[in-house]
Amino acid sequence: MVAEPSPQDNILLDVRGLKKYFPIQRGLLRRTVGYVKAVDDVTFFVREGETLGLVGESGCGKTTAGRTIIRLYEPTAGSALFKTRLLSPDGSPQMVDLLKADKQQLKLLRQEIAMIFQDPINSLNPRMSVSDIIAEPLVIHGRGKGPEVEEIIVNLLERVGLRPEHMRRYPHEFSGGQRQRIGIARALALNPRLVICDEPVSALDVSIQAQTLNLLQDLQADFNLSYIFVAHDLSVVQHVSDRVAVMYVGKIVEMADAEELYINPLHPYTEALMSAVPKPDPLYKSERIVMQGDVADPSNPPPGCYFHPRCRYAVDICSKQTPEFRELRPDHFVACHRAEELQLRGV
Amino acid sequence: MSSGDTLVEVKDLKVEFDVREGIIKAVDGLSLTVKRGRTLGVIGESGCGKSMTARAILNMVPKPGKITGGEILYYRQVGGNGKPLITDVINITKLDPDGELIRQIRGGEIGMIFQEPMSSLTPVYTAGTHINEAVTLHRLIPIRKVGDQLVETIQAHRKVSKQEAREIAIEMLRKVGIPKPEQRVDAYPHQLSGGQRQRVMIAVALSCEPKMLIADEPTTALDVSIEAQILDLMRELQETVDMAIMFITHNLGVIAEMAEEIVVMYMGKQVEQASAVELFYEPQHPYTRALLQSIPHVGKKSRQRLASIAGMVPDPFHLPPGCVFHPRCSSFMPGKCDVIVPGWKQIGPNHWVRCLLYEEV
Amino acid sequence: MAQATTKGASETKKQVSQSYWSLVWWKFKKNKTAVVGGIILIVFYLCFVGLAEFLAPYSLERRSNYTEAPPQIIRFIDAQGKFHLRPFVYGLEKHIDQETRKRTFKEDPSRVYPIYFFVRREPYKLFGLFPTDIHLFGVDESDPAASIFIMGTDSNGRDYFSRILYGGRLSLMIGLLGQFLTLLLGCVLGVISGYYGGATDMFVQRTTEFLNAFPDIPLFMALAAAIPKHWSPVTVYFMLTIILAFVRWGGLARQVRGLILSLREREYVLAARSAGASDARLMFRHLLPGTMSHVIVIATLSIPGMILSETALSWLGLGLRPPLTSWGVLLQEAGTVYAIRYAPWLLWTIPFLLITILAYNMLGDGLRDAMDPYGGR
Ligand SMILES: Nc1ncnc2c1ncn2[C@@H]1O[C@H](COP(=O)(O)OP(=O)(O)OP(=O)(O)O)[C@@H](O)[C@H]1O
Ligand SMILES: Nc1ncnc2c1ncn2[C@@H]1O[C@H](COP(=O)(O)OP(=O)(O)OP(=O)(O)O)[C@@H](O)[C@H]1O
Ligand SMILES: [Mg+2]
Ligand SMILES: [Mg+2]
């Protein structure tokens, strides 16, 4: 985590110190009176061909982080090195900072990074037919013409389990799950290498969720895709992810191999999260750890560790000093003062 | 159980979409009963008509859909406060969808939390739209503050002053776990995260203390800890105001936790109905079984493929003959399932199933 | 079974989907008031703009000796109570009022002029293209005293019905043309202002505020006064359209901007952006179409304002000048107590104006409801 990754490593994306503050404006003159620290010093990396799960409280900045990386939002600070062959003249791999790429570079790079959005209907233009929606990235990047594009679309639709005749329909004619698959087909249109999946399966029913997860895994195997996979369903995250990062109020508090994280969580927030997972068993008595107090406010976070007001293990130091994000065990990173001493319960 | 317990009774409901290619039977002969203070879970394939059933109960099936058959009886209790309770039976399907009565019921007596909060945002926000109607129809208006929208909705259904309504709004926002609700009431919808918007809509639905809550995938956008908090909040309200809940979700974990009774739907029909415990422990319909097998279980880590149901949902214009599930069924009986339409059969004291495995033919 | 499949096959052939606009149309059709409004407008535009020459028995400037003659009523039954299949009018007879020393006209039942249809009179070009001389109706002009003024004549002896038809052409066109310019200006500036924000937005916003803050009429007056007197009436007409558009684009631009601000945050816009779409593509393929429904409604509802502004300006004598004739010009001529007292038929312009405005409002209201087809129930 210390050395800058070189193009020879199998690191595809290396994000360091990423910050995104949204100004809070008040009054007639739109004076900035403060900032929502939606993403506040986030550091993580994604290896080639792996899936990094990203979980955390709703509103903790997962979407913002994803969007800042592909520059839908202008970053406040940080770097995001992305390994690509597109920008070097001889086609050799090179680490390019996405956050500093200029307009033209960015357009090229966007062929390699796609996004699947959280809200399946809102992310489809209601005025465009399904074929226009899926064809859009192809058209933007001048890939193929008329019948070729059509063929690609038919292919994509079949891959995501829709029918070719759905092409002429409009998004509002589909159910939630079908809409999301249209979004997935669009994301895959340019054969990207990194797909940021922002809750791609939240709106899907379990059998299509299973199909979609299988599909995403097949595509990963076929094209060596990498995913950043944001989801709330921890069982799904565990199923698809190689590694999982846990976010709390704009910061990553823990990151580890999926199995390790679920069995041996090192951060109290992860523990609380794990305890709240609903089990598909009506007789199961939940032993949920109830977090006290208010959810932290990203515009005015508490001093020290952001989680301390709700943490049942909090001690003095927690409210004074920001814990360092450190590698406690091999490949297991955590930001908690008491990580060494606590014995936390996994699932 | 006397009929006094029944709050909403759906009888042989049919909802059809008349699109140019033909007619889509989104809901095809569905019957269910929602009891006061109890929770009914509805699960099933995407597109099987869960949301349409929910919308039908509020008489707000979107165009070009229409309720083409059956009835929905709402047993409305009037009186109270010393006066004797009278139960008024209202057939919701017969009401004028823009009428005064249904507007009172919507949002006021039957609250709802719909899938995808910002999604149904109108392409046009017309100045004439009443805020509270937009919000009860589950749209946040993009250019108005969240708080103003909440306040107007509360005022439309409860007799409170503007100031009180604002306090209720803030209190509800706090209860659904929105940080700094005093400040967030003045935020615009796009300034909230997906889950926060969803929680605003939950706050709207619960703020009117409805007799029944229709929750259509209320927590899919939320993380597990807030999900748990909101489920707790719903149960708490269920106890204090004897609220009935119709809970629609894909998350089998949530449904196991919330529902007492579960309906499984496939292609507009219910295929199995049982108490939660029975359904999870002794599922009878092959579809239910397949459904239960296709979820990943936390703790059991395997990079194996998930079991998924083979094939696709049939094209609504070319429904397979016989049992509509037979092309995907693992217990398919040739010569039987593709010919005979299965009936609704009771196989236990509180267990129904629609499958030829349990029928003598 | 076989039957069912063939039926299914024929159904799949009609793979027409319900696009947004087809849904809008479908919903619009159900609103009877709006459809009536729409039909009225189609008929009006057809009659006034397309077929004025054909419908008018006389040309715009054709003067007769009958000044301020009252309308000649179209009759089927004559003084003897006999029914005629062919409608006719009575001739006009001059009277001198002994008290006021005023010359007036009265219908004279002894002279009967039958009305003929598709008569050949003054030549004109239909739709400005096809030379013809056929008019819808007229009387036999071999008798020089014969005339047909179904809405009377003005102080120059010109047929008022013909003048209303020609005047309607300019008034209706100025509404449409002006609104079109407004739309163009309003949409483009609104989209740019909303999309880019920052300094561009500031500039556009302040300009619209400046324009909105001005009371309409003085602004019109100032601008209209700036039009050189020696310009030809047609140039004045176009200038006037441009002035009207220029004064009115601000409101629309603000509305469009507001919509763009909210649409900009929609995920489908982000999705296109994340695929690398250019600014122009985002603005004109994703954002602007999203505002179109709204814009059309606003536009429809503000065309009457446009027509009325022209009318008001012309009435004030600042707008169109004779020989150009619009409803405003006609009203100006009629706008004296004298006219109302002695020649009330000169107020015939008003019902036409009112019906047009009403029809636009009916249409606009219907469009507003129809444009939101997914919403509602
Ligand atoms: N455009 C914006 N302006 C101001 N604040 C914003 C904006 N977008 C997001 N925020 C704030 O930033 C924080 C993070 O939002 P984000 O959408 O990234 O959350 P999230 O982790 O994706 O949550 P969810 O799981 O609910 O989707 C939230 O507190 C939100 O209110
Ligand atoms: N506007 C429409 N036009 C045509 N068909 C529609 C329309 N809206 C919904 N449908 C159809 O109605 C059926 C039922 O839809 P519904 O939204 O109830 O599904 P659902 O069970 O809620 O699915 P999900 O779990 O994905 O939300 C679907 O097959 C869908 O294709
Ligand atoms: Mg999000
Ligand atoms: Mg649904």
PDB file of N, CA and C and ligand atoms in Angstrom, chain A residues 57-64 67 118 198-199 230 232, chain B residues 192-197 221, chain C residues 267, ligand 3:
ATOM      1  N   GLU A  57     -23.065   2.007   5.393  1.00  0.00           N
ATOM      2  CA  GLU A  57     -24.305   2.697   5.650  1.00  0.00           C
ATOM      3  C   GLU A  57     -24.811   3.429   4.406  1.00  0.00           C
ATOM      4  N   SER A  58     -26.109   3.475   4.277  1.00  0.00           N
ATOM      5  CA  SER A  58     -26.653   4.260   3.175  1.00  0.00           C
ATOM      6  C   SER A  58     -26.333   5.735   3.410  1.00  0.00           C
ATOM      7  N   GLY A  59     -25.803   6.386   2.409  1.00  0.00           N
ATOM      8  CA  GLY A  59     -25.408   7.787   2.550  1.00  0.00           C
ATOM      9  C   GLY A  59     -23.972   7.975   2.984  1.00  0.00           C
ATOM     10  N   CYS A  60     -23.196   6.887   3.026  1.00  0.00           N
ATOM     11  CA  CYS A  60     -21.822   7.029   3.504  1.00  0.00           C
ATOM     12  C   CYS A  60     -20.865   7.429   2.399  1.00  0.00           C
ATOM     13  N   GLY A  61     -21.357   7.500   1.157  1.00  0.00           N
ATOM     14  CA  GLY A  61     -20.487   8.006   0.097  1.00  0.00           C
ATOM     15  C   GLY A  61     -20.019   6.983  -0.920  1.00  0.00           C
ATOM     16  N   LYS A  62     -20.666   5.836  -0.968  1.00  0.00           N
ATOM     17  CA  LYS A  62     -20.244   4.811  -1.917  1.00  0.00           C
ATOM     18  C   LYS A  62     -20.479   5.263  -3.352  1.00  0.00           C
ATOM     19  N   THR A  63     -21.689   5.742  -3.599  1.00  0.00           N
ATOM     20  CA  THR A  63     -22.008   6.209  -4.944  1.00  0.00           C
ATOM     21  C   THR A  63     -21.100   7.372  -5.322  1.00  0.00           C
ATOM     22  N   THR A  64     -20.940   8.292  -4.393  1.00  0.00           N
ATOM     23  CA  THR A  64     -20.109   9.458  -4.684  1.00  0.00           C
ATOM     24  C   THR A  64     -18.690   9.023  -5.017  1.00  0.00           C
ATOM     25  N   ARG A  67     -18.626   7.632  -8.512  1.00  0.00           N
ATOM     26  CA  ARG A  67     -18.828   8.653  -9.533  1.00  0.00           C
ATOM     27  C   ARG A  67     -17.644   9.602  -9.639  1.00  0.00           C
ATOM     28  N   GLN A 118     -27.654   2.631  -9.701  1.00  0.00           N
ATOM     29  CA  GLN A 118     -28.463   2.146  -8.588  1.00  0.00           C
ATOM     30  C   GLN A 118     -29.941   2.049  -8.939  1.00  0.00           C
ATOM     31  N   ASP A 198     -23.079  -0.040  -9.136  1.00  0.00           N
ATOM     32  CA  ASP A 198     -23.685   0.620  -7.981  1.00  0.00           C
ATOM     33  C   ASP A 198     -25.021  -0.048  -7.688  1.00  0.00           C
ATOM     34  N   GLU A 199     -24.998  -0.967  -6.788  1.00  0.00           N
ATOM     35  CA  GLU A 199     -26.186  -1.738  -6.438  1.00  0.00           C
ATOM     36  C   GLU A 199     -26.894  -2.318  -7.656  1.00  0.00           C
ATOM     37  N   VAL A 230     -20.912  -2.359  -5.389  1.00  0.00           N
ATOM     38  CA  VAL A 230     -21.573  -1.735  -4.242  1.00  0.00           C
ATOM     39  C   VAL A 230     -22.888  -2.452  -4.004  1.00  0.00           C
ATOM     40  N   HIS A 232     -25.933  -3.616  -0.675  1.00  0.00           N
ATOM     41  CA  HIS A 232     -26.297  -3.627   0.737  1.00  0.00           C
ATOM     42  C   HIS A 232     -26.513  -5.030   1.254  1.00  0.00           C
TER      43      HIS A 232
ATOM     44  N   LEU B 192     -29.736  14.187  -1.764  1.00  0.00           N
ATOM     45  CA  LEU B 192     -29.752  13.051  -0.845  1.00  0.00           C
ATOM     46  C   LEU B 192     -29.261  11.811  -1.568  1.00  0.00           C
ATOM     47  N   SER B 193     -28.714  10.892  -0.815  1.00  0.00           N
ATOM     48  CA  SER B 193     -28.287   9.643  -1.445  1.00  0.00           C
ATOM     49  C   SER B 193     -29.529   8.807  -1.724  1.00  0.00           C
ATOM     50  N   GLY B 194     -29.342   7.776  -2.546  1.00  0.00           N
ATOM     51  CA  GLY B 194     -30.477   6.930  -2.920  1.00  0.00           C
ATOM     52  C   GLY B 194     -31.233   6.425  -1.701  1.00  0.00           C
ATOM     53  N   GLY B 195     -30.498   5.957  -0.729  1.00  0.00           N
ATOM     54  CA  GLY B 195     -31.132   5.404   0.456  1.00  0.00           C
ATOM     55  C   GLY B 195     -31.827   6.473   1.279  1.00  0.00           C
ATOM     56  N   GLN B 196     -31.244   7.661   1.283  1.00  0.00           N
ATOM     57  CA  GLN B 196     -31.875   8.741   2.043  1.00  0.00           C
ATOM     58  C   GLN B 196     -33.196   9.143   1.406  1.00  0.00           C
ATOM     59  N   ARG B 197     -33.227   9.162   0.091  1.00  0.00           N
ATOM     60  CA  ARG B 197     -34.483   9.488  -0.587  1.00  0.00           C
ATOM     61  C   ARG B 197     -35.532   8.446  -0.271  1.00  0.00           C
ATOM     62  N   ALA B 221     -32.837  -0.220  -1.029  1.00  0.00           N
ATOM     63  CA  ALA B 221     -31.764   0.757  -1.215  1.00  0.00           C
ATOM     64  C   ALA B 221     -31.020   1.038   0.089  1.00  0.00           C
TER      65      ALA B 221
ATOM     66  N   GLU C 267     -29.981  10.074 -13.343  1.00  0.00           N
ATOM     67  CA  GLU C 267     -28.939   9.079 -13.588  1.00  0.00           C
ATOM     68  C   GLU C 267     -28.761   8.787 -15.065  1.00  0.00           C
TER      69      GLU C 267
HETATM   70 MG    MG D   3     -25.687   5.048  -3.542  1.00  0.00          MG
END
